[in-house]
Coordinates of C-alpha atoms in Angstrom, one line a residue:
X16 CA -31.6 -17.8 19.0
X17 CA -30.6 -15.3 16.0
X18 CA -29.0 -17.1 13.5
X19 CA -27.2 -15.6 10.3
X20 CA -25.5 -18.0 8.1
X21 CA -23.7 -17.7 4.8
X22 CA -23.2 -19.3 1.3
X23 CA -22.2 -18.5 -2.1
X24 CA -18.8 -17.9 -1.9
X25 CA -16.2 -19.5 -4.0
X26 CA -13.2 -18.9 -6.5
X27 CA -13.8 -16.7 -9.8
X28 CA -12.1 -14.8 -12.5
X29 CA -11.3 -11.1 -12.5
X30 CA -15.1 -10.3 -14.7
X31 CA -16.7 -13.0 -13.1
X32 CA -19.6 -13.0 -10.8
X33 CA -20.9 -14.4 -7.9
X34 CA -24.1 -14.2 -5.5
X35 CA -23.7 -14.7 -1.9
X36 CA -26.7 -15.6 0.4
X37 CA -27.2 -15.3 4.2
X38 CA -30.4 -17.2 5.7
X39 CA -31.5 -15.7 8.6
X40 CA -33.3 -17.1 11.9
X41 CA -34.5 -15.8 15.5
X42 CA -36.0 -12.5 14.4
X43 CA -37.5 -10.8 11.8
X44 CA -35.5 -9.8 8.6
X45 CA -37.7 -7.0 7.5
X46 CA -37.9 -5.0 10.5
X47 CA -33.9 -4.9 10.8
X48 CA -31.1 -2.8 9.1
X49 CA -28.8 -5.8 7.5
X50 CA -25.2 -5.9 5.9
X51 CA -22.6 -7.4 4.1
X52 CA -18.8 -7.1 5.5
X53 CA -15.7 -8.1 4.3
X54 CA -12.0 -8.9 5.4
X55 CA -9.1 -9.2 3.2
X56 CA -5.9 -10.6 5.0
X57 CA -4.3 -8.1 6.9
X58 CA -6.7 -5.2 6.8
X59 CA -9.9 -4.4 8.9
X60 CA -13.4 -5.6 8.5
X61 CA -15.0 -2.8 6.2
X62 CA -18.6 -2.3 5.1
X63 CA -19.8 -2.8 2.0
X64 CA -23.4 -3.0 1.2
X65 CA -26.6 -2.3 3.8
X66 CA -30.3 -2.7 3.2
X67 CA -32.7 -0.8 5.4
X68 CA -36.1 -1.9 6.5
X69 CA -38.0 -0.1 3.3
X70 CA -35.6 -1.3 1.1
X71 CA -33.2 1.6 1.1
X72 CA -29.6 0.7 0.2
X73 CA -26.0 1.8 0.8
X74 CA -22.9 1.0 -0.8
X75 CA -18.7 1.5 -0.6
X76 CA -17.7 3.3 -2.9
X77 CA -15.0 0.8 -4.0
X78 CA -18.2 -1.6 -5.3
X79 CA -21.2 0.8 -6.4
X80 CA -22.7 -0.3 -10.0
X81 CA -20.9 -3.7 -9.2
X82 CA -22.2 -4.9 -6.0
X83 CA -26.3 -5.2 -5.4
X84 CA -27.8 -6.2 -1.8
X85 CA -31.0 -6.9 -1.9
X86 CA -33.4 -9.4 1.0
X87 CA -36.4 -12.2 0.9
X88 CA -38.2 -11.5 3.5
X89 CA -40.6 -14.4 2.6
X90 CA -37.6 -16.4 2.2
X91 CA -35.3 -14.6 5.5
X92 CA -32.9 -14.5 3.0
X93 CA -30.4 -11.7 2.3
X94 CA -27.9 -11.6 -1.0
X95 CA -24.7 -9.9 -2.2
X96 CA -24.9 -9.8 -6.3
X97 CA -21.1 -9.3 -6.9
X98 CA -20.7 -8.5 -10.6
X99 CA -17.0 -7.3 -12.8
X100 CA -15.3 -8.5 -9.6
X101 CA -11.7 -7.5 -9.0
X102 CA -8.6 -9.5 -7.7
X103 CA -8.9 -6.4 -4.9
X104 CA -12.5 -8.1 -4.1
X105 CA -10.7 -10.8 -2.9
X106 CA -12.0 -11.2 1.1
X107 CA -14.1 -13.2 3.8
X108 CA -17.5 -11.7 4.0
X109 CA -19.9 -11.4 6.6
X110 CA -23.5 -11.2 6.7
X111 CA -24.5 -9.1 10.2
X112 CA -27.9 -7.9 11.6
X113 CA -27.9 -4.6 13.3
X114 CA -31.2 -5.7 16.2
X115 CA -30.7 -2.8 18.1
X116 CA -30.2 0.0 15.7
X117 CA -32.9 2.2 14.5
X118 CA -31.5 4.2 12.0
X119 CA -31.1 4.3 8.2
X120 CA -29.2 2.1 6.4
X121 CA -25.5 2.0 7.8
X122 CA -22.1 0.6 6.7
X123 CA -20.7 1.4 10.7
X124 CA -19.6 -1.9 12.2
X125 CA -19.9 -1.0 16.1
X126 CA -23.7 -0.8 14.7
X127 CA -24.1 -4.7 14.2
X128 CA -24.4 -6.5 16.9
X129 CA -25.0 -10.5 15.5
X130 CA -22.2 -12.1 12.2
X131 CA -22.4 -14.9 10.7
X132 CA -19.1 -17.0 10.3
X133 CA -18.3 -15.9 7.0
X134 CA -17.8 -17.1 3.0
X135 CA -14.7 -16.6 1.4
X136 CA -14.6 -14.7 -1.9
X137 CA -11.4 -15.0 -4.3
X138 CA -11.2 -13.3 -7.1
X139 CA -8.1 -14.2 -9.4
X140 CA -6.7 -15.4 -12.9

C-alpha cells in the first residue's frame, strides 16, 4: 500500500525557517518523480518544488533560492528546506508521488496520482 506521510510543519516568523519531511512506503522513492504542493485558504493547490529520479529539481518561481527539495532514498524520505519564509508562504502542503509518470521533473498536479494528508505551514509576526 503506498503510503506518503508528512511532518515538519508548524508556526514561524516572516525570516524564519522550517524543514518539512514526507516518509514514504509501498514503492520505491528513487525510481519516482516526487513533489511538494501547497494550499492557502481560498486558492488552488499549486506546485512548488519536484525532484526527479537523477536528482533533477524544479521550482515556482514564487520560492526559488528559498525553497530546496531534496530525497533519502536510504531513508524513503523526501524534505522541503523552506528558508526567508513569507506571511504569503502561509499554506497546507502536500507531499505527492507521481507512480505513473515518466517524465522529467514536473510541478503539474493531474501528474500525481498518491498525497499525503498534509502539514500546515504559517508564517506570521
Amino acid at each position: 500500500e503506498v503510503q506518503l506521510a508528512e511532518s515538519g510543519g508548524g508556526a514561524v516568523q516572516p525570516g524564519g525557517s522550517l524543514r518539512l519531511s514526507c516518509v514514504a512506503s509501498g514503492f520505491p522513492l528513487s525510481d519516482n518523480v516526487m513533489g511538494w504542493f501547497r494550499q492557502a485558504p481560498g486558492k488552488e493547490r499549486e506546485g512548488v518544488a519536484t525532484i526527479g529520479r537523477v536528482y533533477g529539481t524544479r521550482y515556482a518561481d514564487s520560492v526559488k533560492g528559498r525553497f530546496t527539495i531534496s530525497k533519502d532514498n536510504g531513508k524513503t524520505t523526501l524534505y522541503l528546506q523552506m528558508d526567508s519564509l513569507k506571511p504569503e508562504d502561509t499554506a497546507m502542503y502536500y507531499c505527492a508521488a507521481a507512480l505513473d509518470y515518466e517524465g522529467p521533473p514536473t510541478l503539474a498536479r493531474g501528474e500525481y496520482n498518491y498525497w499525503g494528508q498534509g502539514t500546515q505551514v504559517t508564517v506570521s509576526s
